[in-house]
Short mmCIF file of C-alpha atoms in Angstrom, two decimals:
data_model
loop_
_atom_site.label_atom_id
_atom_site.label_comp_id
_atom_site.label_asym_id
_atom_site.label_seq_id
_atom_site.Cartn_x
_atom_site.Cartn_y
_atom_site.Cartn_z
CA MET A 1 -34.57 25.99 -22.73
CA SER A 2 -32.98 24.86 -26.02
CA LEU A 3 -35.17 21.80 -26.50
CA SER A 4 -37.63 21.54 -29.37
CA GLN A 5 -39.61 18.84 -31.16
CA ARG A 6 -39.56 18.23 -34.91
CA SER A 7 -42.55 17.30 -37.03
CA ASP A 8 -41.37 13.69 -37.17
CA GLY A 9 -41.59 13.46 -33.39
CA ARG A 10 -37.84 13.56 -32.61
CA PHE A 11 -36.51 15.99 -29.99
CA ILE A 12 -33.72 18.43 -30.82
CA VAL A 13 -31.30 19.88 -28.25
CA LYS A 14 -29.14 22.84 -29.23
CA TYR A 15 -25.95 23.35 -27.20
CA LYS A 16 -22.48 24.87 -27.35
CA ASP A 17 -19.45 22.58 -27.40
CA ASP A 18 -16.23 23.28 -25.46
CA SER A 19 -15.02 25.65 -28.17
CA GLY A 20 -18.25 27.68 -28.06
CA VAL A 21 -19.62 26.42 -31.39
CA TRP A 22 -23.37 25.80 -31.52
CA LYS A 23 -24.37 22.21 -32.27
CA GLN A 24 -27.51 20.14 -32.07
CA ARG A 25 -28.40 16.56 -31.24
CA SER A 26 -31.62 14.62 -31.77
CA PHE A 27 -33.32 12.10 -29.47
CA ARG A 28 -36.31 9.79 -29.82
CA ASP A 29 -37.07 9.84 -26.09
CA LYS A 30 -38.15 13.13 -24.52
CA ALA A 31 -36.85 12.26 -21.03
CA ILE A 32 -33.38 11.53 -22.38
CA ALA A 33 -33.45 14.75 -24.42
CA GLU A 34 -34.45 16.77 -21.35
CA ALA A 35 -31.69 15.15 -19.28
CA PHE A 36 -29.09 15.94 -21.95
CA ASP A 37 -30.37 19.49 -22.23
CA ALA A 38 -30.18 19.97 -18.45
CA GLU A 39 -26.63 18.62 -18.38
CA GLN A 40 -25.43 20.86 -21.20
CA ASN A 41 -27.06 23.97 -19.80
CA ALA A 42 -26.26 23.40 -16.14
CA PRO A 43 -24.32 26.16 -14.41
CA GLU A 44 -20.58 25.50 -14.37
CA GLU A 45 -20.55 25.06 -10.59
CA GLU A 46 -22.99 22.12 -10.85
CA LEU A 47 -20.60 20.26 -13.17
CA ARG A 48 -17.76 20.40 -10.66
CA LEU A 49 -17.26 17.37 -8.44
CA THR A 50 -16.97 17.54 -4.70
CA MET A 51 -14.30 15.40 -3.10
CA GLY A 52 -17.01 13.04 -1.85
CA GLU A 53 -18.44 12.64 -5.34
CA LEU A 54 -14.98 12.05 -6.79
CA ILE A 55 -14.24 9.38 -4.20
CA VAL A 56 -17.44 7.52 -5.07
CA LYS A 57 -16.43 7.55 -8.75
CA TYR A 58 -12.88 6.49 -7.82
CA LEU A 59 -14.04 3.50 -5.78
CA HIS A 60 -16.51 2.42 -8.48
CA GLY A 61 -13.91 2.92 -11.19
CA ASN A 62 -11.29 0.80 -9.39
CA PRO A 63 -13.03 -2.45 -8.42
CA ASP A 64 -9.68 -4.25 -7.97
CA LEU A 65 -8.43 -1.72 -5.41
CA PHE A 66 -6.79 -3.48 -2.46
CA HIS A 67 -9.47 -3.93 0.20
CA GLU A 68 -7.44 -2.28 2.99
CA THR A 69 -6.79 0.76 0.84
CA ARG A 70 -10.51 0.98 0.05
CA GLU A 71 -11.41 0.76 3.74
CA ARG A 72 -8.87 3.42 4.72
CA ILE A 73 -10.15 5.86 2.10
CA ILE A 74 -13.73 5.36 3.29
CA TRP A 75 -12.64 5.88 6.91
CA LEU A 76 -10.67 9.01 6.02
CA TYR A 77 -13.70 10.77 4.55
CA ALA A 78 -16.44 9.29 6.73
CA ASP A 79 -18.01 11.34 9.52
CA GLY A 80 -15.40 11.84 12.21
CA GLY A 81 -12.54 10.96 9.87
CA PRO A 82 -9.52 13.27 9.50
CA CYS A 83 -10.60 14.25 5.95
CA ALA A 84 -14.34 14.57 6.58
CA PHE A 85 -14.10 18.37 6.36
CA MET A 86 -13.04 18.09 2.71
CA ARG A 87 -15.85 15.80 1.61
CA ASP A 88 -18.19 18.59 0.45
CA LYS A 89 -15.49 20.83 -1.01
CA TYR A 90 -14.90 20.97 -4.74
CA ALA A 91 -12.06 18.60 -5.50
CA ASP A 92 -10.27 21.02 -7.81
CA SER A 93 -10.31 23.78 -5.19
CA LEU A 94 -8.47 22.02 -2.36
CA THR A 95 -5.64 24.17 -1.03
CA ARG A 96 -2.52 23.95 1.09
CA GLN A 97 -4.66 25.03 4.04
CA ASP A 98 -6.74 21.87 3.60
CA LEU A 99 -3.59 19.78 3.64
CA GLU A 100 -2.39 21.50 6.81
CA ARG A 101 -5.75 20.87 8.46
CA LEU A 102 -5.48 17.17 7.57
CA ARG A 103 -2.03 17.09 9.16
CA GLU A 104 -3.32 18.85 12.26
CA ASN A 105 -6.12 16.28 12.55
CA MET A 106 -3.55 13.49 12.28
CA ARG A 107 -1.35 15.10 14.96
CA ALA A 108 -4.37 15.23 17.25
CA ARG A 109 -4.63 11.45 16.76
CA LYS A 110 -0.91 11.15 17.61
CA ALA A 111 -0.22 9.69 14.17
CA SER A 112 3.34 9.53 12.87
CA ASN A 113 4.57 11.57 9.91
CA ASN A 114 4.77 8.34 7.95
CA THR A 115 1.09 7.57 8.53
CA THR A 116 0.13 11.16 7.70
CA ASN A 117 2.08 10.94 4.45
CA HIS A 118 0.20 7.77 3.50
CA TYR A 119 -3.15 9.52 3.99
CA GLN A 120 -1.97 12.55 2.03
CA ALA A 121 -0.96 10.15 -0.75
CA TYR A 122 -4.44 8.62 -0.88
CA THR A 123 -6.07 11.99 -1.55
CA ARG A 124 -3.38 12.95 -4.03
CA ALA A 125 -3.84 9.66 -5.91
CA ILE A 126 -7.61 10.17 -6.09
CA LEU A 127 -7.13 13.68 -7.47
CA ALA A 128 -4.60 12.41 -10.02
CA TRP A 129 -7.06 9.71 -11.10
CA GLY A 130 -9.73 12.41 -11.54
CA VAL A 131 -7.41 14.30 -13.89
CA ASP A 132 -6.61 11.12 -15.85
CA GLN A 133 -10.32 10.42 -16.26
CA GLY A 134 -11.07 13.95 -17.45
CA LEU A 135 -13.16 14.67 -14.36
CA LEU A 136 -10.80 17.41 -13.14
CA LEU A 137 -8.69 19.93 -14.99
CA LEU A 138 -5.87 19.84 -12.46
CA ASN A 139 -4.61 18.12 -9.33
CA PRO A 140 -4.38 20.88 -6.71
CA TRP A 141 -2.16 18.73 -4.45
CA ARG A 142 0.24 17.60 -7.15
CA ASP A 143 3.19 19.74 -6.03
CA PHE A 144 2.76 19.46 -2.25
CA LYS A 145 5.62 17.55 -0.66
CA LYS A 146 5.34 15.00 2.13
CA LEU A 147 6.47 15.50 5.69
CA LYS A 148 10.07 14.56 6.42
CA ILE A 149 10.66 11.22 8.08
CA ALA A 150 13.74 10.27 10.04
CA LYS A 151 14.86 6.83 8.91
CA PRO A 152 15.10 4.54 11.97
CA LEU A 153 18.39 2.85 12.73
CA HIS A 154 17.81 -0.89 12.92
CA LYS A 155 20.14 -2.05 15.69
CA ALA A 156 18.82 -5.58 16.10
CA THR A 157 21.26 -8.32 15.18
CA LEU A 158 21.03 -11.92 14.08
CA LEU A 159 22.61 -12.87 17.41
CA ASP A 160 19.61 -11.33 19.20
CA LEU A 161 17.27 -13.53 17.17
CA LYS A 162 19.38 -16.63 17.85
CA ARG A 163 19.31 -15.88 21.58
CA LEU A 164 15.57 -15.38 21.52
CA TYR A 165 14.69 -18.40 19.38
CA PRO A 166 14.94 -21.15 22.08
CA PHE A 167 12.59 -19.24 24.37
CA LEU A 168 9.82 -18.88 21.78
CA PRO A 169 6.93 -21.37 21.80
CA PRO A 170 7.14 -23.80 18.84
CA TYR A 171 4.48 -22.04 16.76
CA LEU A 172 6.35 -18.72 17.08
CA GLN A 173 9.69 -20.38 16.28
CA TRP A 174 8.27 -21.46 12.92
CA ALA A 175 6.59 -18.08 12.44
CA ALA A 176 9.92 -16.31 13.10
CA LYS A 177 11.66 -18.58 10.58
CA THR A 178 8.98 -17.87 8.00
CA ALA A 179 9.13 -14.11 8.58
CA PHE A 180 12.92 -14.23 8.26
CA PHE A 181 13.29 -16.40 5.16
CA LEU A 182 10.33 -14.81 3.33
CA ALA A 183 11.07 -11.25 4.56
CA LEU A 184 7.49 -10.88 5.78
CA ARG A 185 5.78 -8.33 7.96
CA PRO A 186 4.33 -9.96 11.08
CA GLY A 187 0.64 -9.69 11.80
CA GLN A 188 -2.67 -10.75 10.34
CA VAL A 189 -2.27 -9.28 6.86
CA GLU A 190 0.90 -11.05 5.73
CA LEU A 191 2.51 -13.61 8.05
CA PHE A 192 -0.51 -15.10 9.81
CA SER A 193 -2.69 -15.02 6.69
CA LEU A 194 -0.13 -16.79 4.48
CA GLN A 195 -1.52 -20.03 3.06
CA TRP A 196 0.20 -23.08 1.62
CA ASP A 197 -1.13 -22.42 -1.88
CA ALA A 198 1.41 -19.57 -2.07
CA PHE A 199 4.24 -22.13 -2.14
CA ASN A 200 5.52 -23.60 -5.40
CA PHE A 201 7.85 -26.31 -4.11
CA ARG A 202 8.83 -27.49 -7.57
CA ARG A 203 10.18 -24.08 -8.56
CA GLY A 204 11.26 -23.03 -5.08
CA ILE A 205 9.16 -19.84 -5.12
CA VAL A 206 6.65 -18.33 -2.71
CA SER A 207 4.17 -15.77 -4.11
CA ILE A 208 2.90 -13.40 -1.46
CA ARG A 209 0.37 -10.57 -1.56
CA GLN A 210 1.84 -7.70 0.44
CA GLY A 211 -0.18 -6.04 3.14
CA LYS A 212 0.90 -2.45 2.50
CA THR A 213 0.41 -2.33 -1.25
CA GLY A 214 -1.56 -5.41 -2.26
CA ARG A 215 1.11 -6.19 -4.86
CA ILE A 216 2.37 -9.74 -5.34
CA LYS A 217 6.02 -10.39 -4.57
CA ASN A 218 7.84 -13.58 -5.53
CA VAL A 219 10.37 -14.74 -2.95
CA TYR A 220 13.11 -17.32 -3.47
CA PRO A 221 13.72 -18.69 0.05
CA ASN A 222 16.68 -20.60 1.39
CA PRO A 223 16.41 -24.25 0.15
CA VAL A 224 16.83 -25.59 3.71
CA TYR A 225 13.78 -23.56 4.77
CA MET A 226 11.81 -24.87 1.78
CA GLN A 227 12.64 -28.45 2.78
CA GLU A 228 11.25 -27.89 6.25
CA ALA A 229 8.23 -26.08 4.76
CA ALA A 230 7.55 -29.06 2.46
CA ALA A 231 7.53 -31.43 5.43
CA ARG A 232 5.19 -29.15 7.38
CA TYR A 233 2.93 -28.77 4.34
CA THR A 234 2.55 -32.57 4.13
CA GLU A 235 1.50 -32.73 7.78
CA ASP A 236 -0.87 -29.75 7.52
CA PHE A 237 -2.42 -31.07 4.30
CA GLN A 238 -3.32 -34.34 6.01
CA ARG A 239 -4.91 -32.37 8.86
CA GLY A 240 -6.77 -30.00 6.52
CA ILE A 241 -4.85 -26.90 7.63
CA ASP A 242 -4.38 -24.16 5.02
CA LEU A 243 -2.41 -21.64 7.10
CA VAL A 244 1.37 -21.80 7.04
CA CYS A 245 1.80 -20.32 10.52
CA HIS A 246 -0.73 -21.48 13.12
CA ASN A 247 -0.94 -22.62 16.73
CA VAL A 248 -1.91 -26.29 16.66
CA GLY A 249 -4.30 -25.63 13.78
CA ARG A 250 -5.72 -22.42 15.25
CA ARG A 251 -5.21 -19.03 13.64
CA VAL A 252 -2.73 -16.82 15.52
CA LEU A 253 -4.64 -13.71 16.51
CA SER A 254 -2.08 -12.24 18.89
CA TYR A 255 1.57 -13.01 19.52
CA HIS A 256 2.70 -9.99 21.56
CA LYS A 257 2.36 -11.54 25.02
CA ALA A 258 4.28 -14.71 24.11
CA TRP A 259 6.89 -12.72 22.18
CA GLY A 260 7.42 -10.26 25.03
CA LYS A 261 7.78 -13.05 27.57
CA ALA A 262 10.41 -14.78 25.44
CA CYS A 263 12.34 -11.51 25.03
CA ARG A 264 12.44 -11.02 28.80
CA GLN A 265 13.61 -14.59 29.36
CA ALA A 266 16.32 -14.26 26.70
CA GLY A 267 17.38 -10.82 27.87
CA VAL A 268 17.04 -9.23 24.44
CA SER A 269 15.10 -6.30 23.04
CA LEU A 270 13.74 -7.37 19.68
CA ARG A 271 10.48 -6.54 17.94
CA PHE A 272 8.92 -9.18 15.73
CA TYR A 273 9.00 -6.62 12.91
CA ASP A 274 12.79 -6.49 13.32
CA VAL A 275 12.97 -10.02 11.90
CA ARG A 276 12.08 -8.63 8.45
CA HIS A 277 14.80 -5.98 8.85
CA LEU A 278 17.28 -8.68 9.85
CA ALA A 279 16.47 -10.58 6.66
CA ALA A 280 17.35 -7.51 4.59
CA THR A 281 20.52 -6.67 6.48
CA GLU A 282 21.81 -10.24 6.38
CA MET A 283 21.25 -10.51 2.63
CA LEU A 284 23.06 -7.22 2.05
CA ALA A 285 25.88 -8.07 4.44
CA ARG A 286 26.50 -11.30 2.56
CA GLY A 287 26.91 -9.49 -0.74
CA ALA A 288 23.45 -9.85 -2.29
CA ALA A 289 22.70 -7.31 -5.02
CA LEU A 290 20.56 -4.38 -3.87
CA ALA A 291 17.99 -5.03 -6.61
CA ALA A 292 17.68 -8.69 -5.56
CA VAL A 293 17.15 -7.72 -1.91
CA ALA A 294 14.54 -5.15 -2.97
CA ALA A 295 12.69 -7.90 -4.86
CA GLN A 296 12.79 -10.24 -1.86
CA LEU A 297 11.40 -7.48 0.34
CA GLY A 298 8.79 -6.49 -2.22
CA HIS A 299 10.01 -2.89 -2.55
CA ALA A 300 8.87 -1.18 -5.74
CA SER A 301 12.16 0.70 -5.97
CA VAL A 302 15.74 -0.08 -4.97
CA THR A 303 15.88 3.51 -3.68
CA THR A 304 13.64 2.49 -0.78
CA THR A 305 15.87 -0.46 0.05
CA GLY A 306 19.09 1.52 -0.27
CA SER A 307 17.95 4.48 1.83
CA THR A 308 16.64 2.21 4.58
CA TYR A 309 19.38 -0.38 4.83
CA ALA A 310 22.60 1.05 3.39
CA HIS A 311 23.86 2.11 6.82
CA VAL A 312 23.54 -1.35 8.35
CA THR A 313 26.46 -2.73 6.36
CA PRO A 314 29.33 -0.57 7.61
CA GLY A 315 31.91 -2.79 5.95
CA GLY A 316 30.27 -2.44 2.57
CA GLN A 317 31.72 0.96 1.70
CA SER A 318 35.26 0.04 2.76
CA HIS A 319 34.95 -3.21 0.82
CA ALA A 320 33.83 -1.27 -2.24
CA GLY A 321 36.87 1.00 -1.91
CA SER A 322 39.22 -1.96 -1.64
CA LEU A 323 37.98 -3.24 -4.99
CA MET A 324 39.26 -0.17 -6.86
CA PRO A 325 42.31 -0.87 -9.03
CA ALA A 326 45.64 0.72 -8.21
CA ILE A 327 46.88 3.48 -10.55
CA ASP A 328 50.59 4.21 -10.66
CA VAL A 329 51.25 7.92 -11.08
CA ASP A 330 54.68 9.14 -12.09
CA PRO A 331 56.08 11.68 -9.60
CA LEU A 332 56.37 15.22 -10.85
#
């Protein structure tokens, strides 16, 4: 033990710094001195953080973390979760074998590669945060790539939506319009949680918190849609309804049965999620800039937008070629 007490009553702790140089520090309180002494003289293994300990620090150190992300991380590492086996391992010692075991656990749950990649990204982000905070020397998963994902071909057309529209119940007609003009994901997180306070009718902007990332995106909708939205807002305000999309004032908890019935009646195959894809493809097909479409969708990078939707505008490449100027070349 390197703790001693001076004649004036103060406690002295001698310790080596990171460079191996001996130093000393004084304390008035003995308990604090003993705690400092124990920390400085603890075996190196005791100073390393397990993945569970790092996650606790990560969650405490990021109080503004999107609530769904927080819940998913807790589920991942809770008992029975696909990452539970890593909870008691030292964070800086995770290996490729641990990653492969996570992937195997996700395959056993019949999860897609996309979902597995998201969960891999959570752990990688936590490790990177640990390095940034000086809690880890390195991120052992930094260089591990994600699983390959085949980009789906979005074959739904605007004509499909127009055929379907008359068969939808009124509340789903308005919900489909809102999903289309605001490029929203259907479901409880975005579309059916959207409230009127997100609308700025004076500026013609709707500010939406995205379900996947928690980031705010600002959408500039079609003015005709905003006019209809303003009229609906007036009616809902008088009735004390905050939700933009609702069923006679009641929150929409499930739409699949009504949507499926309408699809059968219209003779079309169209997922509600396809409405968001249609919004992107129609903007691109009408000549909107890729960066502007990415902003409407809420994509952090135009690369995501381009790789997902470039193929749905087959005339775009030929149109681009037709814009090239002619160059007269003298024959040899």
